[in-house]
Amino acid sequence: MSKPIIATASLAGCFGCHMSFLDIDERILDLVELVHWGKSPINDIKTFQQDCDIALIEGGCCNDEHIHTLREFRKHCRVLVAVGECAIMGGLPAMRNNIPIKECLEEAYLNSPSTSDANPDRILPNDEELPMLLDKVYPCHEIVKMDYFLPGCPPRADLIYGALTALVTGQEAELPYEVIKFD
Amino acid sequence: MSEDMNGGMDNTLTDPLSSTNLMSLTIDGQEIQAEKGQTIVQAAQKNGIYIPTLCALHADKESGLKHDLAPGTCRICTVKANGRTTAACTTPISQGLVVENDTPELNDLRKTIVELLFVEGNHFCPSCEKSGSCDLQALAYRYQMLTPRFHYAFTPRKVNADMPKLLWDGNRCILCRRCVLAIRTEEGEPLFVFANRGDKSTITVDTELIQDISEELAQQAMDICPVGAIIRKGKGFDTPFGQRKYDHSPIGSDTACSSGENKAGGEKS
Ligand code: SF4
Ligand code: SF4
Ligand code: SF4
Ligand code: FES
């Protein structure tokens, strides 16, 4: 049987979850024995060259590009894993969900102490090259079906490693008390 | 049956320490004795058996309470007593009572309650000062909640930051009613009250009384809240990771109950 292919993506996240994944340290060599890498910021492959078996998704959706990316992952990957609070429930970006988007933009670009002088023409970014902001930040499962969820901000490296090797080898993940944390 | 009860009562009057003032019951097959009039939660605690609680709280040094609290609002303590599901913190024991507590069915029910509380409020643990010491979060760890099985409601909730010493964050309030019952001025006036009904239920704060509460009362209010809804102002995130209440052992492991340990530790591979 050929090795399973892993892909990863960072949507509205801070890359902390990817960093935590790298915290598996030398165990990454064991993983290399078990899997092939597909599209991922880790190897900088930017397009799907073939369909993948497992995808780790960091971050929720805060703009239309995230939605597009997530749907592409759903189309091209067999198992989608939501990694971290942002992917699971929007995380810190979703703290804007109860504030109208207009207020958010005005605070960020017009009224905050660091921008009030720097933006004399009072421009809100509106180039058509820019992704369109969504009204809210959406957790991944509200956009596509997700198969697994690994909590934490970021999830402990041991949790990611344990879950991933379990998925790849078809065993049950071990989840001791120390690895499940929400912060 | 009624004869037994009368006999018990007579004895209570003449000799409160007589053994007939004690009742025998079983929890998960383990036979225990507890005093008549105690609730199932109190009886369990006295015998080192863990029943999870969120709104109920025992009177001890840590809680600073003189009497046990049992508002009966959260239902996390649900057990089966003689086959019927009931809240263990509000149900008094009876002679020969058979209680089921630590069973897969009840634990899944409790996990569901935790999940519902998570989706009903807006719980962003990474930004919460109670994280690591929060009873709700600790229960989610205990029941190995990876994500709630329900969709998040993202309901807009109020935050009251107008108080000099405290901040109240409705995003995290689980309406357990502990603060309403336990936090009072020296004259006994409540500082927190329930307002509205149903899904509009909320806690409101007596804006006048809250102005000059002592540092001690402010701290007590923060401590009594099982979640991070009452937070002290001007100091925060002052306990480092690794030293917080539930960093090393799961909630309930201090009540030296063997099943509590293997449930929460998740040693089952
Ligand atoms: S969950 Fe935390 S670490 Fe992961 S992307 Fe979000 S903010 Fe960063
Ligand atoms: S109150 Fe508890 S569950 Fe809610 S955000 Fe704070 S730590 Fe998390
Ligand atoms: S503020 Fe805290 S103690 Fe008061 S009802 Fe809400 S959760 Fe309970
Ligand atoms: S602890 Fe019994 S109902 Fe809340």
CSV table of C-alpha atoms and ligand atoms in Angstrom, one decimal:
chain,number,residue,atom,x,y,z
A,1,MET,CA,0.0,0.0,0.0
A,2,SER,CA,1.4,3.4,-0.9
A,3,LYS,CA,1.9,6.0,1.9
A,4,PRO,CA,-0.9,8.3,2.8
A,5,ILE,CA,-0.5,11.9,1.6
A,6,ILE,CA,-0.9,14.8,4.1
A,7,ALA,CA,-1.8,18.4,3.3
A,8,THR,CA,-2.1,21.4,5.6
A,9,ALA,CA,-3.5,24.9,5.4
A,10,SER,CA,-3.6,28.0,7.5
A,11,LEU,CA,-6.8,30.1,7.2
A,12,ALA,CA,-7.7,32.8,9.7
A,13,GLY,CA,-5.0,31.6,12.2
A,14,CYS,CA,-1.7,32.9,13.5
A,15,PHE,CA,0.4,29.9,12.3
A,16,GLY,CA,0.8,28.9,15.9
A,17,CYS,CA,-0.9,25.5,15.2
A,18,HIS,CA,1.6,24.8,12.5
A,19,MET,CA,4.4,25.8,14.8
A,20,SER,CA,3.1,23.5,17.4
A,21,PHE,CA,3.0,20.7,14.8
A,22,LEU,CA,6.7,21.3,14.3
A,23,ASP,CA,7.2,20.9,18.0
A,24,ILE,CA,6.9,17.2,17.5
A,25,ASP,CA,10.7,17.6,17.0
A,26,GLU,CA,12.6,14.6,15.8
A,27,ARG,CA,9.4,12.6,15.6
A,28,ILE,CA,8.9,14.3,12.3
A,29,LEU,CA,11.5,11.8,10.9
A,30,ASP,CA,9.2,8.9,12.0
A,31,LEU,CA,6.3,10.7,10.3
A,32,VAL,CA,8.3,11.1,7.1
A,33,GLU,CA,8.6,7.3,7.1
A,34,LEU,CA,4.8,7.0,7.3
A,35,VAL,CA,3.5,9.7,5.0
A,36,HIS,CA,4.1,11.7,1.9
A,37,TRP,CA,3.6,15.5,2.0
A,38,GLY,CA,1.2,17.2,-0.4
A,39,LYS,CA,0.2,20.9,-0.5
A,40,SER,CA,1.3,22.6,2.7
A,41,PRO,CA,3.1,25.8,3.9
A,42,ILE,CA,5.6,23.5,5.4
A,43,ASN,CA,7.0,22.4,2.0
A,44,ASP,CA,5.7,25.5,0.2
A,45,ILE,CA,3.8,23.4,-2.3
A,46,LYS,CA,0.9,25.8,-3.3
A,47,THR,CA,-1.4,23.6,-5.4
A,48,PHE,CA,-2.9,20.2,-5.2
A,49,GLN,CA,-0.8,17.9,-7.4
A,50,GLN,CA,-2.9,14.9,-6.5
A,51,ASP,CA,-5.7,14.2,-4.0
A,52,CYS,CA,-4.6,13.8,-0.4
A,53,ASP,CA,-5.7,11.5,2.4
A,54,ILE,CA,-5.5,13.7,5.5
A,55,ALA,CA,-5.6,17.5,5.7
A,56,LEU,CA,-4.8,19.5,8.8
A,57,ILE,CA,-6.7,22.9,8.8
A,58,GLU,CA,-5.6,25.7,11.1
A,59,GLY,CA,-7.8,28.8,11.4
A,60,GLY,CA,-11.4,29.6,10.7
A,61,CYS,CA,-12.9,31.6,7.8
A,62,CYS,CA,-12.8,35.4,7.9
A,63,ASN,CA,-12.7,36.1,4.2
A,64,ASP,CA,-13.9,34.7,0.9
A,65,GLU,CA,-10.5,33.3,0.1
A,66,HIS,CA,-10.6,31.2,3.2
A,67,ILE,CA,-13.9,29.7,2.2
A,68,HIS,CA,-12.6,29.0,-1.3
A,69,THR,CA,-9.5,27.3,0.1
A,70,LEU,CA,-11.4,25.2,2.6
A,71,ARG,CA,-13.8,24.0,-0.1
A,72,GLU,CA,-10.9,23.0,-2.3
A,73,PHE,CA,-9.5,21.0,0.6
A,74,ARG,CA,-12.8,19.3,1.2
A,75,LYS,CA,-12.9,18.4,-2.5
A,76,HIS,CA,-9.3,17.1,-2.7
A,77,CYS,CA,-8.8,15.5,0.8
A,78,ARG,CA,-10.4,12.4,2.3
A,79,VAL,CA,-10.2,13.4,6.0
A,80,LEU,CA,-10.3,17.0,7.2
A,81,VAL,CA,-9.0,17.7,10.7
A,82,ALA,CA,-9.8,21.0,12.4
A,83,VAL,CA,-6.7,21.9,14.3
A,84,GLY,CA,-6.9,24.5,17.1
A,85,GLU,CA,-9.5,26.8,18.6
A,86,CYS,CA,-9.6,29.1,15.5
A,87,ALA,CA,-10.5,26.2,13.2
A,88,ILE,CA,-12.9,24.7,15.7
A,89,MET,CA,-14.8,27.8,16.9
A,90,GLY,CA,-13.3,30.8,15.2
A,91,GLY,CA,-10.9,31.4,18.1
A,92,LEU,CA,-9.6,34.8,18.9
A,93,PRO,CA,-10.5,36.3,15.4
A,94,ALA,CA,-14.2,35.3,16.2
A,95,MET,CA,-14.2,37.7,19.1
A,96,ARG,CA,-15.2,40.3,16.5
A,97,ASN,CA,-18.4,38.4,15.8
A,98,ASN,CA,-20.5,40.5,18.1
A,99,ILE,CA,-19.2,43.8,16.7
A,100,PRO,CA,-20.6,45.1,13.4
A,101,ILE,CA,-18.0,44.8,10.6
A,102,LYS,CA,-18.2,48.6,9.9
A,103,GLU,CA,-17.1,49.3,13.5
A,104,CYS,CA,-14.2,46.8,13.2
A,105,LEU,CA,-12.9,48.4,10.0
A,106,GLU,CA,-13.3,51.9,11.3
A,107,GLU,CA,-11.5,51.1,14.5
A,108,ALA,CA,-8.7,49.3,12.6
A,109,TYR,CA,-8.1,51.9,9.9
A,110,LEU,CA,-9.5,55.2,11.0
A,111,ASN,CA,-9.9,55.6,14.7
A,112,SER,CA,-7.2,53.7,16.6
A,113,PRO,CA,-4.4,55.8,18.1
A,114,SER,CA,-1.9,54.3,15.6
A,115,THR,CA,-3.9,55.0,12.5
A,116,SER,CA,-5.7,58.2,13.0
A,117,ASP,CA,-2.7,60.3,11.8
A,118,ALA,CA,-1.3,57.8,9.4
A,119,ASN,CA,-4.5,57.7,7.3
A,120,PRO,CA,-5.4,61.3,6.5
A,121,ASP,CA,-7.5,60.5,3.5
A,122,ARG,CA,-9.5,58.0,5.7
A,123,ILE,CA,-9.2,55.1,3.2
A,124,LEU,CA,-10.6,51.7,4.0
A,125,PRO,CA,-8.8,49.0,2.0
A,126,ASN,CA,-10.9,48.2,-1.0
A,127,ASP,CA,-8.7,47.0,-3.7
A,128,GLU,CA,-10.3,44.2,-5.7
A,129,GLU,CA,-7.2,42.1,-5.3
A,130,LEU,CA,-7.9,41.9,-1.6
A,131,PRO,CA,-10.1,39.1,-0.3
A,132,MET,CA,-13.5,40.2,0.8
A,133,LEU,CA,-14.1,40.2,4.6
A,134,LEU,CA,-17.0,38.2,5.8
A,135,ASP,CA,-19.6,39.6,8.1
A,136,LYS,CA,-18.4,37.1,10.8
A,137,VAL,CA,-15.6,34.7,11.4
A,138,TYR,CA,-16.9,31.2,10.8
A,139,PRO,CA,-15.6,28.0,12.3
A,140,CYS,CA,-14.6,25.4,9.6
A,141,HIS,CA,-17.5,23.1,10.3
A,142,GLU,CA,-20.0,25.8,9.4
A,143,ILE,CA,-18.5,25.9,5.9
A,144,VAL,CA,-17.7,22.2,5.1
A,145,LYS,CA,-18.0,19.0,6.9
A,146,MET,CA,-15.0,18.4,9.2
A,147,ASP,CA,-14.1,14.9,10.4
A,148,TYR,CA,-11.9,15.4,13.4
A,149,PHE,CA,-11.3,18.2,15.9
A,150,LEU,CA,-8.1,18.8,17.9
A,151,PRO,CA,-8.6,21.5,20.6
A,152,GLY,CA,-6.0,23.9,22.0
A,153,CYS,CA,-4.5,27.2,21.2
A,154,PRO,CA,-2.4,25.7,19.9
A,155,PRO,CA,-3.1,22.0,20.4
A,156,ARG,CA,-0.2,20.3,22.2
A,157,ALA,CA,2.4,18.8,19.8
A,158,ASP,CA,1.7,15.4,21.5
A,159,LEU,CA,-2.0,15.7,20.7
A,160,ILE,CA,-1.3,16.5,17.0
A,161,TYR,CA,1.3,13.7,16.7
A,162,GLY,CA,-0.8,11.1,18.5
A,163,ALA,CA,-3.9,11.9,16.5
A,164,LEU,CA,-2.1,12.0,13.2
A,165,THR,CA,-0.2,8.7,13.7
A,166,ALA,CA,-3.5,7.1,14.9
A,167,LEU,CA,-5.2,8.2,11.7
A,168,VAL,CA,-2.3,7.0,9.5
A,169,THR,CA,-1.9,3.7,11.2
A,170,GLY,CA,-5.6,3.0,11.8
A,171,GLN,CA,-5.2,2.8,15.6
A,172,GLU,CA,-7.1,4.7,18.3
A,173,ALA,CA,-5.6,8.0,19.4
A,174,GLU,CA,-4.3,8.1,23.0
A,175,LEU,CA,-5.6,11.2,24.7
A,176,PRO,CA,-4.1,11.5,28.2
A,177,TYR,CA,-5.2,14.3,30.4
A,178,GLU,CA,-2.2,16.5,29.7
A,179,VAL,CA,-2.7,16.8,25.9
A,180,ILE,CA,-6.3,18.0,25.9
A,181,LYS,CA,-6.2,21.7,26.7
A,182,PHE,CA,-8.2,24.6,25.3
A,183,ASP,CA,-5.4,27.2,25.7
B,1,MET,CA,-41.0,1.4,55.8
B,2,SER,CA,-42.9,4.1,57.6
B,3,GLU,CA,-42.1,2.4,60.9
B,4,ASP,CA,-38.4,2.6,60.1
B,5,MET,CA,-38.7,6.3,59.4
B,6,ASN,CA,-40.6,7.0,62.6
B,7,GLY,CA,-38.1,5.0,64.6
B,8,GLY,CA,-35.3,7.0,63.1
B,9,MET,CA,-37.0,10.3,64.0
B,10,ASP,CA,-37.5,9.3,67.6
B,11,ASN,CA,-33.9,8.5,67.9
B,12,THR,CA,-32.9,11.8,66.4
B,13,LEU,CA,-34.6,13.6,69.2
B,14,THR,CA,-33.2,11.5,72.0
B,15,ASP,CA,-29.8,10.7,70.8
B,16,PRO,CA,-28.5,12.5,67.7
B,17,LEU,CA,-25.3,10.5,67.6
B,18,SER,CA,-27.1,7.2,67.6
B,19,SER,CA,-26.3,5.0,64.6
B,20,THR,CA,-29.9,5.1,63.5
B,21,ASN,CA,-29.4,8.7,62.5
B,22,LEU,CA,-27.2,7.3,59.8
B,23,MET,CA,-28.6,5.9,56.6
B,24,SER,CA,-27.1,3.3,54.3
B,25,LEU,CA,-27.1,3.7,50.6
B,26,THR,CA,-25.1,2.5,47.7
B,27,ILE,CA,-23.4,4.5,45.0
B,28,ASP,CA,-22.2,2.5,42.0
B,29,GLY,CA,-22.5,-0.6,44.1
B,30,GLN,CA,-20.4,0.7,46.9
B,31,GLU,CA,-22.2,0.7,50.3
B,32,ILE,CA,-21.8,4.0,52.2
B,33,GLN,CA,-23.4,5.6,55.2
B,34,ALA,CA,-24.4,9.2,55.6
B,35,GLU,CA,-26.5,11.3,57.8
B,36,LYS,CA,-30.2,11.6,57.4
B,37,GLY,CA,-31.1,14.9,55.7
B,38,GLN,CA,-27.9,15.0,53.6
B,39,THR,CA,-28.1,15.2,49.8
B,40,ILE,CA,-26.7,12.6,47.6
B,41,VAL,CA,-23.8,15.0,46.7
B,42,GLN,CA,-23.0,15.6,50.4
B,43,ALA,CA,-23.2,11.9,51.2
B,44,ALA,CA,-20.9,11.1,48.3
B,45,GLN,CA,-18.4,13.8,49.2
B,46,LYS,CA,-18.2,12.7,52.8
B,47,ASN,CA,-17.3,9.2,51.5
B,48,GLY,CA,-14.8,10.4,49.0
B,49,ILE,CA,-16.9,9.6,45.9
B,50,TYR,CA,-16.8,12.2,43.2
B,51,ILE,CA,-20.1,13.5,41.7
B,52,PRO,CA,-19.4,16.5,39.4
B,53,THR,CA,-21.0,19.8,40.4
B,54,LEU,CA,-21.0,23.2,38.8
B,55,CYS,CA,-23.6,25.2,40.7
B,56,ALA,CA,-23.4,23.3,44.0
B,57,LEU,CA,-20.5,24.1,46.3
B,58,HIS,CA,-19.4,22.6,49.6
B,59,ALA,CA,-18.7,24.8,52.6
B,60,ASP,CA,-15.0,24.6,53.4
B,61,LYS,CA,-11.9,26.7,53.7
B,62,GLU,CA,-11.4,26.9,50.0
B,63,SER,CA,-14.9,28.1,49.2
B,64,GLY,CA,-15.1,30.3,52.3
B,65,LEU,CA,-18.8,29.3,52.6
B,66,LYS,CA,-20.5,28.6,55.9
B,67,HIS,CA,-23.3,26.4,54.3
B,68,ASP,CA,-23.3,24.2,51.3
B,69,LEU,CA,-24.8,25.8,48.2
B,70,ALA,CA,-27.1,23.8,46.0
B,71,PRO,CA,-29.0,26.1,43.6
B,72,GLY,CA,-29.9,23.1,41.4
B,73,THR,CA,-29.5,25.1,38.2
B,74,CYS,CA,-26.9,23.2,36.1
B,75,ARG,CA,-27.9,19.5,36.3
B,76,ILE,CA,-24.3,18.3,35.8
B,77,CYS,CA,-24.7,16.3,39.0
B,78,THR,CA,-27.5,14.2,37.4
B,79,VAL,CA,-27.5,10.6,38.8
B,80,LYS,CA,-30.0,7.8,38.8
B,81,ALA,CA,-31.5,7.3,42.2
B,82,ASN,CA,-33.5,4.1,42.4
B,83,GLY,CA,-33.6,4.2,38.6
B,84,ARG,CA,-34.9,7.7,38.2
B,85,THR,CA,-32.7,10.5,36.9
B,86,THR,CA,-32.4,13.4,39.4
B,87,ALA,CA,-30.1,16.2,40.5
B,88,ALA,CA,-27.9,14.7,43.2
B,89,CYS,CA,-27.2,18.0,44.8
B,90,THR,CA,-30.9,18.7,45.6
B,91,THR,CA,-32.1,15.1,46.3
B,92,PRO,CA,-31.9,14.0,50.0
B,93,ILE,CA,-30.7,10.5,50.7
B,94,SER,CA,-33.1,7.8,51.9
B,95,GLN,CA,-32.5,4.4,53.6
B,96,GLY,CA,-31.4,1.8,51.0
B,97,LEU,CA,-31.2,4.2,48.2
B,98,VAL,CA,-29.4,2.8,45.1
B,99,VAL,CA,-27.5,5.5,43.2
B,100,GLU,CA,-25.9,5.2,39.8
B,101,ASN,CA,-23.2,7.8,39.3
B,102,ASP,CA,-20.1,6.9,37.3
B,103,THR,CA,-21.6,5.1,34.4
B,104,PRO,CA,-21.0,5.6,30.7
B,105,GLU,CA,-24.6,6.7,30.1
B,106,LEU,CA,-24.5,9.3,32.9
B,107,ASN,CA,-21.1,10.5,32.0
B,108,ASP,CA,-22.2,11.0,28.3
B,109,LEU,CA,-25.2,13.0,29.6
B,110,ARG,CA,-22.9,15.2,31.6
B,111,LYS,CA,-20.6,15.7,28.7
B,112,THR,CA,-23.6,16.8,26.7
B,113,ILE,CA,-24.5,19.3,29.4
B,114,VAL,CA,-20.9,20.7,29.2
B,115,GLU,CA,-21.1,20.9,25.4
B,116,LEU,CA,-24.4,22.8,25.6
B,117,LEU,CA,-22.9,25.3,28.0
B,118,PHE,CA,-20.0,25.8,25.7
B,119,VAL,CA,-22.1,26.5,22.6
B,120,GLU,CA,-24.6,28.6,24.5
B,121,GLY,CA,-22.1,31.1,25.7
B,122,ASN,CA,-19.0,32.4,24.0
B,123,HIS,CA,-16.1,30.6,25.6
B,124,PHE,CA,-12.8,31.7,24.2
B,125,CYS,CA,-10.6,30.0,26.7
B,126,PRO,CA,-7.2,31.3,25.3
B,127,SER,CA,-8.3,34.8,26.2
B,128,CYS,CA,-10.0,34.0,29.5
B,129,GLU,CA,-8.3,34.7,32.8
B,130,LYS,CA,-10.0,31.8,34.5
B,131,SER,CA,-8.5,29.4,32.0
B,132,GLY,CA,-6.7,26.5,33.8
B,133,SER,CA,-8.8,27.2,37.0
B,134,CYS,CA,-12.3,27.1,35.4
B,135,ASP,CA,-14.6,24.3,36.5
B,136,LEU,CA,-16.5,24.2,33.2
B,137,GLN,CA,-13.3,23.8,31.2
B,138,ALA,CA,-12.0,21.3,33.7
B,139,LEU,CA,-15.2,19.2,33.2
B,140,ALA,CA,-14.7,19.4,29.5
B,141,TYR,CA,-11.2,18.0,30.0
B,142,ARG,CA,-12.5,15.3,32.3
B,143,TYR,CA,-15.0,14.1,29.8
B,144,GLN,CA,-12.5,14.5,26.9
B,145,MET,CA,-14.6,17.0,25.0
B,146,LEU,CA,-12.7,17.7,21.7
B,147,THR,CA,-15.4,19.9,20.4
B,148,PRO,CA,-19.1,20.4,21.2
B,149,ARG,CA,-21.3,18.2,19.1
B,150,PHE,CA,-23.7,21.2,18.6
B,151,HIS,CA,-23.3,24.4,16.6
B,152,TYR,CA,-22.1,27.5,18.3
B,153,ALA,CA,-24.9,30.0,19.0
B,154,PHE,CA,-22.5,33.0,19.1
B,155,THR,CA,-25.3,34.8,21.0
B,156,PRO,CA,-24.3,38.5,21.7
B,157,ARG,CA,-23.9,38.8,25.5
B,158,LYS,CA,-23.4,41.9,27.6
B,159,VAL,CA,-20.3,42.8,29.4
B,160,ASN,CA,-20.4,45.1,32.5
B,161,ALA,CA,-17.1,46.9,32.9
B,162,ASP,CA,-18.5,49.9,34.8
B,163,MET,CA,-17.6,48.5,38.2
B,164,PRO,CA,-14.5,49.8,40.0
B,165,LYS,CA,-13.1,46.4,41.2
B,166,LEU,CA,-14.9,43.8,39.1
B,167,LEU,CA,-15.7,43.0,35.5
B,168,TRP,CA,-18.7,40.8,34.7
B,169,ASP,CA,-18.6,39.0,31.3
B,170,GLY,CA,-22.0,37.5,30.2
B,171,ASN,CA,-20.2,35.6,27.4
B,172,ARG,CA,-18.9,33.2,30.1
B,173,CYS,CA,-21.8,33.3,32.6
B,174,ILE,CA,-23.5,29.9,32.9
B,175,LEU,CA,-26.3,31.3,35.1
B,176,CYS,CA,-25.4,29.0,38.0
B,177,ARG,CA,-26.7,31.4,40.6
B,178,ARG,CA,-23.7,30.9,43.0
B,179,CYS,CA,-22.9,34.7,43.1
B,180,VAL,CA,-26.5,35.6,43.7
B,181,LEU,CA,-26.7,33.3,46.8
B,182,ALA,CA,-23.2,33.7,48.2
B,183,ILE,CA,-22.0,37.2,47.6
B,184,ARG,CA,-23.5,39.7,49.9
B,185,THR,CA,-22.6,42.9,51.7
B,186,GLU,CA,-22.0,42.9,55.4
B,187,GLU,CA,-25.7,43.8,55.8
B,188,GLY,CA,-26.6,40.8,53.8
B,189,GLU,CA,-27.7,42.6,50.7
B,190,PRO,CA,-27.1,40.8,47.4
B,191,LEU,CA,-24.8,42.3,44.9
B,192,PHE,CA,-25.8,40.1,42.0
B,193,VAL,CA,-29.3,39.3,41.0
B,194,PHE,CA,-31.1,37.3,38.4
B,195,ALA,CA,-33.0,39.3,35.8
B,196,ASN,CA,-35.4,38.2,33.0
B,197,ARG,CA,-36.5,34.7,32.1
B,198,GLY,CA,-35.8,31.9,29.7
B,199,ASP,CA,-33.2,32.6,27.1
B,200,LYS,CA,-33.2,36.3,28.2
B,201,SER,CA,-32.0,35.3,31.7
B,202,THR,CA,-29.0,37.3,32.9
B,203,ILE,CA,-27.2,38.5,36.0
B,204,THR,CA,-27.4,42.1,36.8
B,205,VAL,CA,-25.2,43.9,39.3
B,206,ASP,CA,-26.4,46.4,42.0
B,207,THR,CA,-24.4,49.3,40.6
B,208,GLU,CA,-24.6,51.3,43.8
B,209,LEU,CA,-23.7,48.6,46.3
B,210,ILE,CA,-20.8,47.3,44.1
B,211,GLN,CA,-19.0,50.7,44.2
B,212,ASP,CA,-17.3,50.3,47.5
B,213,ILE,CA,-16.9,46.6,48.1
B,214,SER,CA,-13.7,45.5,49.8
B,215,GLU,CA,-10.9,43.8,48.0
B,216,GLU,CA,-11.7,40.6,49.9
B,217,LEU,CA,-15.3,40.6,48.7
B,218,ALA,CA,-14.2,41.2,45.1
B,219,GLN,CA,-11.8,38.3,45.4
B,220,GLN,CA,-14.5,36.1,46.9
B,221,ALA,CA,-16.9,37.0,44.1
B,222,MET,CA,-14.3,35.9,41.5
B,223,ASP,CA,-13.5,32.7,43.4
B,224,ILE,CA,-17.1,31.7,43.9
B,225,CYS,CA,-17.8,31.9,40.2
B,226,PRO,CA,-17.1,28.5,38.7
B,227,VAL,CA,-16.2,30.1,35.3
B,228,GLY,CA,-14.6,33.3,34.3
B,229,ALA,CA,-17.7,35.5,34.3
B,230,ILE,CA,-16.6,37.5,37.4
B,231,ILE,CA,-13.1,38.8,37.0
B,232,ARG,CA,-11.1,41.2,39.2
B,233,LYS,CA,-10.0,44.3,37.6
B,234,GLY,CA,-6.4,45.6,37.7
B,235,LYS,CA,-4.8,42.2,38.1
B,236,GLY,CA,-5.0,39.3,35.8
B,237,PHE,CA,-3.3,36.3,34.3
B,238,ASP,CA,-1.2,36.3,37.4
B,239,THR,CA,-0.9,32.5,37.8
B,240,PRO,CA,1.6,31.0,35.4
B,241,PHE,CA,0.8,28.0,33.2
B,242,GLY,CA,1.6,24.9,35.1
B,243,GLN,CA,0.5,26.3,38.4
B,244,ARG,CA,-3.2,26.7,37.8
B,245,LYS,CA,-5.8,24.7,39.5
B,246,TYR,CA,-6.4,22.0,36.9
B,247,ASP,CA,-3.0,22.0,35.1
B,248,HIS,CA,-1.9,18.7,36.6
B,249,SER,CA,-4.8,16.7,37.8
B,250,PRO,CA,-8.4,16.6,36.6
B,251,ILE,CA,-11.3,18.1,38.5
B,252,GLY,CA,-12.6,15.7,41.1
B,253,SER,CA,-9.3,13.9,41.7
B,254,ASP,CA,-9.0,15.4,45.1
B,255,THR,CA,-12.0,13.4,46.2
B,256,ALA,CA,-9.9,10.2,46.3
B,257,CYS,CA,-12.3,8.1,44.3
B,258,SER,CA,-10.6,5.4,42.3
B,259,SER,CA,-13.0,5.5,39.4
B,260,GLY,CA,-12.6,9.3,39.2
B,261,GLU,CA,-8.9,8.8,38.6
B,262,ASN,CA,-9.1,6.4,35.7
B,263,LYS,CA,-12.0,8.2,34.1
B,264,ALA,CA,-10.3,11.6,34.1
B,265,GLY,CA,-6.8,10.5,33.4
B,266,GLY,CA,-7.9,8.8,30.2
B,267,GLU,CA,-5.4,6.0,30.8
B,268,LYS,CA,-7.6,3.7,28.8
B,269,SER,CA,-5.6,3.7,25.6
C,1,SF4,S1,-5.7,28.2,17.6
C,1,SF4,FE1,-4.3,29.6,18.6
C,1,SF4,S2,-2.3,28.9,17.9
C,1,SF4,FE2,-3.8,28.0,16.5
C,1,SF4,S3,-4.0,29.5,14.8
C,1,SF4,FE3,-5.6,30.0,16.3
C,1,SF4,S4,-4.6,31.6,17.6
C,1,SF4,FE4,-3.0,30.6,16.5
C,2,SF4,S1,-15.1,30.6,31.5
C,2,SF4,FE1,-14.0,28.6,31.4
C,2,SF4,S2,-14.8,27.7,29.6
C,2,SF4,FE2,-15.4,29.8,29.5
C,2,SF4,S3,-13.8,30.8,28.4
C,2,SF4,FE3,-13.2,31.0,30.5
C,2,SF4,S4,-11.9,29.2,30.8
C,2,SF4,FE4,-13.0,28.8,29.0
C,3,SF4,S1,-21.6,35.3,37.2
C,3,SF4,FE1,-20.6,33.4,37.7
C,3,SF4,S2,-21.4,32.8,39.7
C,3,SF4,FE2,-22.8,34.3,38.9
C,3,SF4,S3,-24.4,33.1,37.8
C,3,SF4,FE3,-22.8,33.6,36.3
C,3,SF4,S4,-21.5,31.9,36.3
C,3,SF4,FE4,-22.6,31.7,38.1
C,4,FES,S1,-24.5,20.7,40.8
C,4,FES,FE1,-26.5,19.8,41.0
C,4,FES,S2,-27.7,20.9,39.7
C,4,FES,FE2,-25.8,21.9,39.6
